[in-house]
Amino acid sequence: MTYEAFTPKYPASSLPYACCEMGGGMTVFYKYRFQLPYESVDAMANMKVAGGCNFVGYYVFHGGSHPKGKKTAFLNETATPKISYDYQAPIGEFGQVRESYKRLKRQHYLYQECEQTLTKMKTVLPENAEQITPTDVDTLRYAVRADGHRGFLFINNYQDHVKLKHQENFAIVLELEEKRIRVPQQGTMSLEKGESCILPFHLSLSGCTLLYATTQYMTQVEYEEEVYHFFFTPKGMSPEYSVDKKGIVAVYTDAKVVNGKAAYVIKGEELMNHPVVLECEGGKRVHVCTLTHEESLDFWKVSLDGQERAIVTNAGVLVDQNRFRLECQGQSPFELKAFPAFRDTISSREHQIVHLGQSGIFHTYRCTLSEQVVECEVDQVSDAKVKVRVPNVAFEGVKELLLNVDYEGDIGYAFIDGELIHDNFCNEATWQIGLSTHEEAIKEKGMYLYISPLKGDSYVQSDSPMAARSEVARRQVAKIKSVWLSSVVEMKLVDY
């Protein structure tokens, strides 16, 4: 589709469609205070790829801090914070892993796995798609990328600045070159408000053909010469798979199987965590694994000692040069699920890991950190100012030490011996400050926080005979409600 506003002299489809500076986050401006809805981030990526984008770029993906100048200490003194450039990014200023990162991660597993086919597919829009306005929350928003035979169905139920509602009881018919596919084959499907998804059709699963699914594909793991394909169920949908019967000898599952003329339709909540096994001619077995929405956010694919593994854990997973580490913030004990299972010798020198057993294909481990919860000393000077003393022991054994501040007011400032080390425009979210880079100064001098007041009903008084002017505010809010420490700990696993 070509709009009048974009009529190049060359064929538009002859050049790649690239997106840069997509909203991985957004900074808080002085006059625009907001908390970024993390579901907006993967929804934007979803729709850009649906529209034909093959180059997905973000700004900002990892937040940071502005350095101080050599001659002029700060820039952007009024419009944005002087130091903080957290940007509410998928990875925060101090390495915080946010929901937007987890949402993008599962989407990019799909892009990586299907790159060779997806990038060659063209976009197909439904009739009257150009007539959908941003305020229209009734019309289903969807698009297809396909090559005439196979492809992906992109559905979006997120739109900013409007009141969203669930999209319920709909079905989509795909007119392919050789056949017509209704998704789902019988009945309808639904998608919760704020969610988006990518549903495959005619997807090759290690030689088997998935005609359609009401689940989103992520990736595959090969183990003992058998392939395990991982999907998740978008919020509001019920999992369902339609598999071409050609080449399939048997289907093993606890879920309901409808034995049709040309396809097996497999559906039901029993699919969760209980893989479907497709036995193919020649004895090959293909496994279809279905995760919940929540499990998919915690899903990681890693390679250790040449063996790919699927991991489900709320901790951050770091793997490089066969080093396996878990980055944990405040969650202890926590669970780690792994497929294939680790060796019985798996351990952590500083922390504890215990094998709890097996459920489905996953083996579950309980991880317990050895560090102690350390509290800071807070001296309340006034409602708007506190002195903070951080015990030396709080820095021991941690990767990052975060100071968390809940407050009301205009701007939060953090100082060490009169030097500004961090600032924050209040948007009613918890203000987090990374302390590790200031460890020695904090140990020696301590730190303090100050909140400038948010003023209401203010006016400028200029009735002085000397022409003096002063601002008068009938209402001011500046209050520090709570201050506490949290630590980021890295758990190193060995003998796995």
Coordinates of C-alpha atoms in Angstrom, one line a residue:
M1 CA 0.0 0.0 0.0
T2 CA 1.4 3.4 -1.0
Y3 CA 0.1 6.6 0.7
E4 CA 0.0 9.9 -1.2
A5 CA 2.5 11.3 1.4
F6 CA 5.1 8.8 0.3
T7 CA 5.4 8.5 -3.5
P8 CA 9.1 8.0 -4.3
K9 CA 10.3 7.8 -7.9
Y10 CA 11.7 4.4 -7.3
P11 CA 9.8 1.2 -6.3
A12 CA 9.4 1.5 -2.6
S13 CA 9.8 -2.3 -2.1
S14 CA 13.1 -2.3 -3.9
L15 CA 15.0 -1.0 -0.8
P16 CA 15.1 -2.4 2.8
Y17 CA 12.7 -0.9 5.3
A18 CA 14.7 0.0 8.4
C19 CA 13.6 1.5 11.8
C20 CA 16.0 3.3 14.1
E21 CA 15.3 5.0 17.4
M22 CA 12.1 3.0 18.1
G23 CA 10.8 3.5 21.6
G24 CA 12.8 1.2 23.7
G25 CA 11.9 3.7 26.4
M26 CA 11.3 7.4 26.8
T27 CA 12.9 10.0 29.2
V28 CA 10.9 12.0 31.7
F29 CA 10.7 15.7 30.8
Y30 CA 10.2 18.4 33.4
K31 CA 6.7 19.2 32.0
Y32 CA 5.9 15.7 31.0
R33 CA 6.0 13.2 33.9
F34 CA 4.8 9.6 33.1
Q35 CA 5.6 6.0 33.7
L36 CA 6.3 4.2 30.4
P37 CA 3.9 1.2 29.8
Y38 CA 6.3 -1.6 29.1
E39 CA 3.8 -3.4 26.9
S40 CA 4.1 -0.5 24.4
V41 CA 7.7 -1.5 23.6
D42 CA 7.1 -4.9 22.1
A43 CA 3.8 -3.7 20.5
M44 CA 5.8 -1.1 18.5
A45 CA 8.4 -3.7 17.4
N46 CA 5.5 -6.1 16.5
M47 CA 3.8 -3.5 14.3
K48 CA 7.0 -2.3 12.6
V49 CA 8.0 -5.8 11.6
A50 CA 4.4 -6.5 10.5
G51 CA 4.7 -3.5 8.2
G52 CA 7.8 -4.9 6.5
C53 CA 10.7 -3.7 8.7
N54 CA 13.7 -6.0 8.6
F55 CA 16.1 -3.8 10.6
V56 CA 14.8 -3.2 14.1
G57 CA 16.7 -0.5 16.0
Y58 CA 15.9 1.0 19.5
Y59 CA 16.6 4.2 21.3
V60 CA 17.4 3.9 24.2
F61 CA 18.0 0.2 24.9
H62 CA 20.3 0.6 27.9
G63 CA 19.9 3.7 30.1
G64 CA 22.9 5.6 31.3
S65 CA 24.2 8.6 33.2
H66 CA 25.4 11.9 31.8
P67 CA 29.0 12.7 32.5
K68 CA 29.9 16.0 34.0
G69 CA 31.7 18.5 31.8
K70 CA 35.2 19.8 32.3
K71 CA 34.2 23.5 31.9
T72 CA 30.5 23.4 32.3
A73 CA 29.3 20.8 34.8
F74 CA 25.8 20.1 33.3
L75 CA 23.7 20.4 30.3
N76 CA 19.9 20.2 30.0
E77 CA 19.5 21.9 33.3
T78 CA 15.7 22.4 33.1
A79 CA 14.1 20.2 30.5
T80 CA 15.6 16.9 31.6
P81 CA 17.6 15.6 34.6
K82 CA 21.2 16.8 34.9
I83 CA 22.7 13.3 35.4
S84 CA 20.1 10.6 35.0
Y85 CA 19.5 9.2 31.5
D86 CA 17.7 6.1 32.6
Y87 CA 15.2 6.6 29.8
Q88 CA 12.9 3.9 31.3
A89 CA 14.8 1.7 28.9
P90 CA 14.5 -2.1 28.7
I91 CA 17.8 -2.2 30.6
G92 CA 17.9 0.5 33.2
E93 CA 20.6 3.0 34.1
F94 CA 22.2 0.7 36.6
G95 CA 21.5 -2.6 34.7
Q96 CA 17.9 -3.2 35.9
V97 CA 16.2 -5.7 33.7
R98 CA 12.7 -4.5 33.0
E99 CA 9.6 -6.2 31.6
S100 CA 10.1 -4.4 28.3
Y101 CA 13.4 -6.3 27.9
K102 CA 11.7 -9.6 28.6
R103 CA 8.9 -8.9 26.1
L104 CA 11.4 -8.0 23.4
K105 CA 13.6 -10.9 24.2
R106 CA 11.0 -13.5 23.4
Q107 CA 10.1 -11.6 20.2
H108 CA 13.7 -11.5 19.0
Y109 CA 14.1 -15.2 19.7
L110 CA 11.5 -15.6 17.0
Y111 CA 13.2 -13.2 14.6
Q112 CA 16.5 -14.9 15.0
E113 CA 15.1 -18.4 14.5
C114 CA 13.0 -17.5 11.4
E115 CA 15.2 -14.8 10.0
Q116 CA 15.9 -16.4 6.6
T117 CA 12.2 -16.9 5.8
L118 CA 10.6 -13.9 7.5
T119 CA 12.9 -11.2 6.0
K120 CA 11.8 -12.3 2.5
M121 CA 8.1 -12.1 3.3
K122 CA 5.9 -9.2 2.1
T123 CA 3.3 -7.4 4.1
V124 CA -0.4 -7.9 3.4
L125 CA -3.0 -5.6 5.1
P126 CA -6.7 -6.3 5.5
E127 CA -9.2 -4.1 3.6
N128 CA -9.7 -0.6 5.1
A129 CA -6.7 -0.9 7.3
E130 CA -5.8 2.7 6.4
Q131 CA -9.0 3.9 7.8
I132 CA -8.3 2.8 11.4
T133 CA -7.7 5.8 13.6
P134 CA -5.6 5.9 16.8
T135 CA -8.8 6.3 18.9
D136 CA -10.5 3.3 17.3
V137 CA -10.3 0.5 19.9
D138 CA -13.1 -1.6 18.4
T139 CA -11.6 -2.6 15.1
L140 CA -9.1 -5.5 15.3
R141 CA -5.6 -4.4 14.2
Y142 CA -3.7 -7.0 12.4
A143 CA -1.4 -7.6 9.4
V144 CA 0.3 -10.6 7.7
R145 CA 3.8 -11.2 6.4
A146 CA 3.8 -14.0 3.9
D147 CA 5.4 -15.5 0.8
G148 CA 2.1 -16.8 -0.6
H149 CA 2.4 -20.1 1.2
R150 CA 3.5 -19.5 4.7
G151 CA 4.0 -16.6 7.1
F152 CA 3.0 -14.9 10.3
L153 CA -0.1 -13.2 11.6
F154 CA 0.6 -10.0 13.6
I155 CA -2.1 -8.9 16.0
N156 CA -1.9 -5.7 18.1
N157 CA -4.2 -4.7 20.9
Y158 CA -2.1 -1.8 22.3
Q159 CA -2.6 1.9 21.6
D160 CA -1.3 4.7 23.8
H161 CA -3.4 7.6 25.1
V162 CA -6.7 5.7 24.8
K163 CA -8.8 3.4 27.1
L164 CA -8.2 -0.1 25.8
K165 CA -10.5 -3.1 25.9
H166 CA -10.2 -6.8 25.3
Q167 CA -10.6 -8.0 21.7
E168 CA -12.9 -11.0 22.1
N169 CA -14.4 -13.7 20.0
F170 CA -12.7 -13.1 16.7
A171 CA -11.3 -15.3 13.9
I172 CA -9.2 -14.5 10.9
V173 CA -9.3 -16.1 7.5
L174 CA -6.1 -16.3 5.5
E175 CA -6.4 -16.7 1.7
L176 CA -3.2 -18.5 0.6
E177 CA -2.2 -19.5 -2.9
E178 CA -3.3 -23.1 -2.6
K179 CA -5.8 -23.1 0.3
R180 CA -7.8 -21.1 2.8
I181 CA -7.0 -21.2 6.5
R182 CA -9.3 -20.1 9.3
V183 CA -7.6 -19.2 12.6
P184 CA -8.8 -20.9 14.6
Q185 CA -10.5 -23.7 12.6
Q186 CA -13.6 -23.8 14.8
G187 CA -14.8 -21.2 17.3
T188 CA -13.0 -17.9 18.1
M189 CA -10.0 -16.5 19.9
S190 CA -9.4 -13.4 22.1
L191 CA -6.6 -11.1 23.1
E192 CA -6.3 -9.1 26.3
K193 CA -6.1 -5.3 26.2
G194 CA -2.5 -4.0 25.9
E195 CA -1.2 -7.2 24.4
S196 CA 0.2 -8.1 21.0
C197 CA 1.2 -11.4 19.4
I198 CA 2.7 -13.1 16.3
L199 CA 1.0 -16.3 15.3
P200 CA 2.6 -18.6 12.7
F201 CA 1.0 -20.4 9.8
H202 CA 2.5 -23.1 7.6
L203 CA 5.5 -23.1 9.9
S204 CA 8.0 -26.0 9.3
L205 CA 8.7 -27.8 12.6
S206 CA 11.7 -30.1 11.8
G207 CA 9.9 -31.6 8.8
C208 CA 6.3 -31.4 10.2
T209 CA 4.0 -28.6 9.0
L210 CA 2.2 -26.5 11.6
L211 CA -0.8 -25.2 9.6
Y212 CA -1.5 -22.6 12.3
A213 CA -1.2 -22.0 16.0
T214 CA -2.9 -19.6 18.5
T215 CA 0.5 -19.5 20.3
Q216 CA 3.6 -17.4 19.5
Y217 CA 6.7 -19.2 18.4
M218 CA 10.0 -18.4 20.1
T219 CA 12.8 -20.9 19.3
Q220 CA 14.0 -24.5 19.3
V221 CA 16.4 -26.6 21.3
E222 CA 17.9 -29.9 20.0
Y223 CA 18.6 -32.6 22.5
E224 CA 19.6 -36.3 21.9
E225 CA 18.8 -35.9 18.2
E226 CA 15.3 -34.7 18.9
V227 CA 14.0 -31.1 18.4
Y228 CA 12.0 -29.2 21.0
H229 CA 10.0 -26.2 19.7
F230 CA 9.0 -23.6 22.3
F231 CA 5.8 -21.5 22.1
F232 CA 3.9 -19.3 24.5
T233 CA 0.2 -18.5 24.9
P234 CA -0.6 -14.8 24.6
K235 CA -2.7 -13.4 27.4
G236 CA -6.4 -14.0 26.6
M237 CA -5.9 -16.8 24.1
S238 CA -6.3 -20.5 24.5
P239 CA -3.5 -22.7 23.0
E240 CA -4.3 -24.6 19.8
Y241 CA -2.2 -26.2 17.1
S242 CA -3.3 -27.5 13.7
V243 CA -0.7 -29.9 12.3
D244 CA -0.7 -31.4 8.8
K245 CA -1.2 -35.1 9.0
K246 CA 1.3 -35.8 6.2
G247 CA 4.3 -37.7 7.5
I248 CA 2.9 -38.0 11.0
V249 CA 2.5 -41.5 12.4
A250 CA 1.2 -40.7 15.9
V251 CA 0.4 -37.8 18.3
Y252 CA 1.2 -38.2 22.0
T253 CA -0.4 -35.6 24.3
D254 CA -2.7 -35.2 27.4
A255 CA -4.6 -32.5 25.5
K256 CA -7.7 -32.9 23.3
V257 CA -6.9 -34.1 19.7
V258 CA -9.4 -33.6 16.9
N259 CA -8.5 -36.1 14.2
G260 CA -9.6 -34.3 11.0
K261 CA -9.3 -35.3 7.4
A262 CA -6.1 -33.5 6.7
A263 CA -4.9 -32.2 10.1
Y264 CA -4.7 -32.9 13.8
V265 CA -6.1 -30.1 15.9
I266 CA -4.6 -30.2 19.4
K267 CA -6.0 -27.8 22.0
G268 CA -6.7 -27.4 25.7
E269 CA -5.0 -26.1 28.9
E270 CA -3.3 -29.5 29.3
L271 CA -0.8 -28.2 26.7
M272 CA 0.8 -26.0 29.3
N273 CA 4.1 -27.6 30.4
H274 CA 3.2 -30.9 28.9
P275 CA 4.8 -31.2 25.4
V276 CA 3.0 -32.6 22.4
V277 CA 5.1 -35.3 20.8
L278 CA 4.7 -35.8 17.0
E279 CA 6.1 -39.1 15.8
C280 CA 7.1 -38.9 12.2
E281 CA 7.7 -41.5 9.5
G282 CA 11.1 -43.0 10.0
G283 CA 10.9 -42.7 13.8
K284 CA 11.8 -39.1 14.2
R285 CA 10.1 -37.3 17.1
V286 CA 9.3 -33.6 17.3
H287 CA 8.3 -32.0 20.5
V288 CA 6.0 -28.9 20.8
C289 CA 6.3 -27.2 24.2
T290 CA 3.8 -24.5 25.4
L291 CA 4.6 -22.0 28.1
T292 CA 2.3 -19.5 29.8
H293 CA 2.7 -15.7 29.2
E294 CA 4.4 -15.3 32.5
E295 CA 6.9 -18.2 31.9
S296 CA 7.7 -16.7 28.5
L297 CA 8.9 -13.5 30.1
D298 CA 11.4 -15.5 32.1
F299 CA 12.5 -17.7 29.2
W300 CA 16.1 -17.8 28.1
K301 CA 18.0 -19.9 25.5
V302 CA 21.6 -20.5 26.3
S303 CA 24.5 -22.7 25.0
L304 CA 26.7 -24.3 27.5
D305 CA 29.6 -26.7 26.6
G306 CA 28.0 -27.1 23.1
Q307 CA 24.6 -28.1 24.5
E308 CA 21.6 -25.7 24.0
R309 CA 19.3 -25.3 26.9
A310 CA 16.0 -23.7 27.7
I311 CA 16.0 -21.8 31.0
V312 CA 13.0 -20.3 32.8
T313 CA 13.9 -18.0 35.7
N314 CA 13.1 -14.6 37.0
A315 CA 16.9 -13.9 37.4
G316 CA 19.0 -12.4 34.7
V317 CA 20.9 -15.1 32.8
L318 CA 24.5 -14.3 31.7
V319 CA 26.5 -16.8 29.6
D320 CA 29.9 -16.2 28.0
Q321 CA 32.8 -18.5 27.3
N322 CA 31.0 -21.3 29.1
R323 CA 30.6 -19.2 32.3
F324 CA 27.1 -19.5 33.6
R325 CA 25.9 -16.8 36.0
L326 CA 22.6 -15.6 37.4
E327 CA 22.0 -11.9 38.2
C328 CA 19.5 -11.6 41.0
Q329 CA 17.9 -8.5 42.5
G330 CA 16.0 -9.0 45.7
Q331 CA 14.6 -12.5 44.9
S332 CA 15.9 -15.2 47.2
P333 CA 15.1 -18.0 47.2
F334 CA 14.1 -18.2 43.6
E335 CA 13.5 -21.0 41.1
L336 CA 15.4 -22.0 38.0
K337 CA 13.9 -24.5 35.5
A338 CA 16.2 -26.1 32.9
F339 CA 15.9 -28.4 30.0
P340 CA 17.9 -30.5 29.5
A341 CA 18.7 -31.0 33.2
F342 CA 22.0 -30.0 34.7
R343 CA 24.4 -32.5 36.1
D344 CA 23.9 -33.6 39.8
T345 CA 27.1 -31.9 40.6
I346 CA 25.8 -28.4 39.8
S347 CA 26.7 -25.9 42.6
S348 CA 27.6 -22.4 43.5
R349 CA 30.6 -21.7 45.7
E350 CA 29.1 -18.7 47.4
H351 CA 25.4 -19.6 47.3
Q352 CA 23.1 -22.7 47.5
I353 CA 21.4 -24.6 44.7
V354 CA 19.1 -27.6 45.2
H355 CA 17.4 -29.9 42.7
L356 CA 13.7 -30.1 43.5
G357 CA 12.5 -32.5 40.8
Q358 CA 11.0 -32.6 37.4
S359 CA 7.7 -31.3 35.9
G360 CA 7.1 -32.0 32.2
I361 CA 10.5 -31.6 30.5
F362 CA 11.8 -29.1 32.9
H363 CA 13.9 -29.9 36.0
T364 CA 13.4 -27.3 38.8
Y365 CA 16.2 -26.0 41.1
R366 CA 15.9 -23.7 44.1
C367 CA 18.6 -21.1 44.4
T368 CA 19.3 -19.3 47.7
L369 CA 21.6 -16.4 48.0
S370 CA 23.9 -16.2 51.0
E371 CA 24.0 -12.4 51.3
Q372 CA 22.2 -10.7 54.3
V373 CA 19.6 -8.0 54.0
V374 CA 21.3 -4.8 55.1
E375 CA 19.5 -1.6 56.1
C376 CA 20.7 1.9 55.8
E377 CA 20.5 4.5 58.5
V378 CA 18.2 7.4 57.7
D379 CA 18.3 10.7 59.6
Q380 CA 15.2 12.7 58.8
V381 CA 16.4 16.4 58.8
S382 CA 13.0 17.6 57.4
D383 CA 10.2 16.2 55.3
A384 CA 12.2 17.1 52.2
K385 CA 15.8 16.2 53.4
V386 CA 17.4 13.1 54.8
K387 CA 20.9 12.0 55.6
V388 CA 21.8 8.5 54.6
R389 CA 24.5 6.3 56.1
V390 CA 25.2 3.1 54.2
P391 CA 27.1 0.4 56.3
N392 CA 30.3 -0.8 54.8
V393 CA 29.2 -4.4 54.9
A394 CA 26.4 -3.5 52.4
F395 CA 28.9 -3.3 49.6
E396 CA 30.4 -6.7 50.2
G397 CA 29.6 -9.5 47.8
V398 CA 27.2 -7.4 45.6
K399 CA 27.5 -6.5 41.9
E400 CA 25.5 -3.3 42.4
L401 CA 24.0 -1.7 45.5
L402 CA 20.8 0.3 44.8
L403 CA 19.3 3.0 47.0
N404 CA 15.5 3.1 46.6
V405 CA 13.5 6.3 47.4
D406 CA 9.8 6.8 47.4
Y407 CA 8.9 10.5 47.6
E408 CA 6.5 13.2 46.6
G409 CA 7.7 16.5 45.2
D410 CA 9.2 18.0 42.1
I411 CA 12.8 16.9 41.7
G412 CA 14.9 14.6 43.8
Y413 CA 18.6 15.3 44.3
A414 CA 21.3 13.1 45.8
F415 CA 24.5 14.6 47.1
I416 CA 27.9 13.5 48.6
D417 CA 29.7 16.3 50.4
G418 CA 27.9 18.9 48.3
E419 CA 28.5 17.2 45.0
L420 CA 25.4 16.2 43.0
I421 CA 25.7 12.5 42.1
H422 CA 22.2 11.8 40.8
D423 CA 18.8 13.4 40.2
N424 CA 15.3 12.4 39.3
F425 CA 12.1 14.0 38.1
C426 CA 9.2 12.7 40.2
N427 CA 6.8 10.5 38.2
E428 CA 5.5 8.5 41.2
A429 CA 7.8 5.6 40.4
T430 CA 10.5 4.5 42.9
W431 CA 13.7 6.5 42.4
Q432 CA 16.8 4.2 42.2
I433 CA 20.4 5.2 42.6
G434 CA 23.4 3.0 41.9
L435 CA 25.9 3.4 44.7
S436 CA 28.8 1.1 43.7
T437 CA 30.6 3.7 41.7
H438 CA 30.6 6.0 44.7
E439 CA 31.4 3.3 47.3
E440 CA 34.6 4.9 48.8
A441 CA 33.1 8.4 49.0
I442 CA 29.9 7.1 50.6
K443 CA 31.9 5.1 53.2
E444 CA 33.9 8.2 54.1
K445 CA 31.3 11.0 53.8
G446 CA 27.8 9.5 53.7
M447 CA 25.2 11.1 51.4
Y448 CA 22.0 13.1 51.6
L449 CA 18.8 13.5 49.6
Y450 CA 16.8 16.6 49.0
I451 CA 13.5 17.0 47.3
S452 CA 12.6 20.3 45.8
P453 CA 8.9 21.2 46.3
L454 CA 6.1 20.8 43.8
K455 CA 4.3 24.0 43.9
G456 CA 0.6 24.6 43.3
D457 CA -1.6 27.7 43.1
S458 CA 1.5 29.9 42.7
Y459 CA 1.7 33.5 41.6
V460 CA 4.3 36.3 41.3
Q461 CA 4.0 39.0 43.9
S462 CA 5.4 42.4 42.8
D463 CA 3.8 45.0 45.1
S464 CA 7.1 46.1 46.7
P465 CA 8.0 49.8 46.2
M466 CA 11.5 48.7 45.3
A467 CA 10.1 46.7 42.3
A468 CA 11.1 43.4 43.9
R469 CA 9.4 40.3 42.6
S470 CA 8.8 37.1 44.5
E471 CA 6.9 33.8 43.9
V472 CA 4.2 32.9 46.3
A473 CA 2.8 29.4 46.4
R474 CA -0.3 28.6 48.4
R475 CA 0.5 24.8 48.3
Q476 CA 3.8 23.0 48.3
V477 CA 4.6 19.2 48.4
A478 CA 8.0 17.8 49.2
K479 CA 8.2 14.6 51.3
I480 CA 10.5 11.7 51.4
K481 CA 8.3 8.7 52.4
S482 CA 10.8 5.8 52.5
V483 CA 14.4 5.0 51.8
W484 CA 15.9 1.5 51.6
L485 CA 18.7 -0.6 50.1
S486 CA 18.5 -3.5 47.6
S487 CA 21.3 -5.4 46.1
V488 CA 22.1 -7.0 42.8
V489 CA 24.0 -10.3 43.4
E490 CA 25.7 -12.4 40.8
M491 CA 25.4 -16.2 41.4
K492 CA 28.1 -18.2 39.6
L493 CA 27.2 -21.8 38.8
V494 CA 29.8 -24.5 38.3
D495 CA 29.9 -28.2 37.5
Y496 CA 26.7 -28.0 35.5

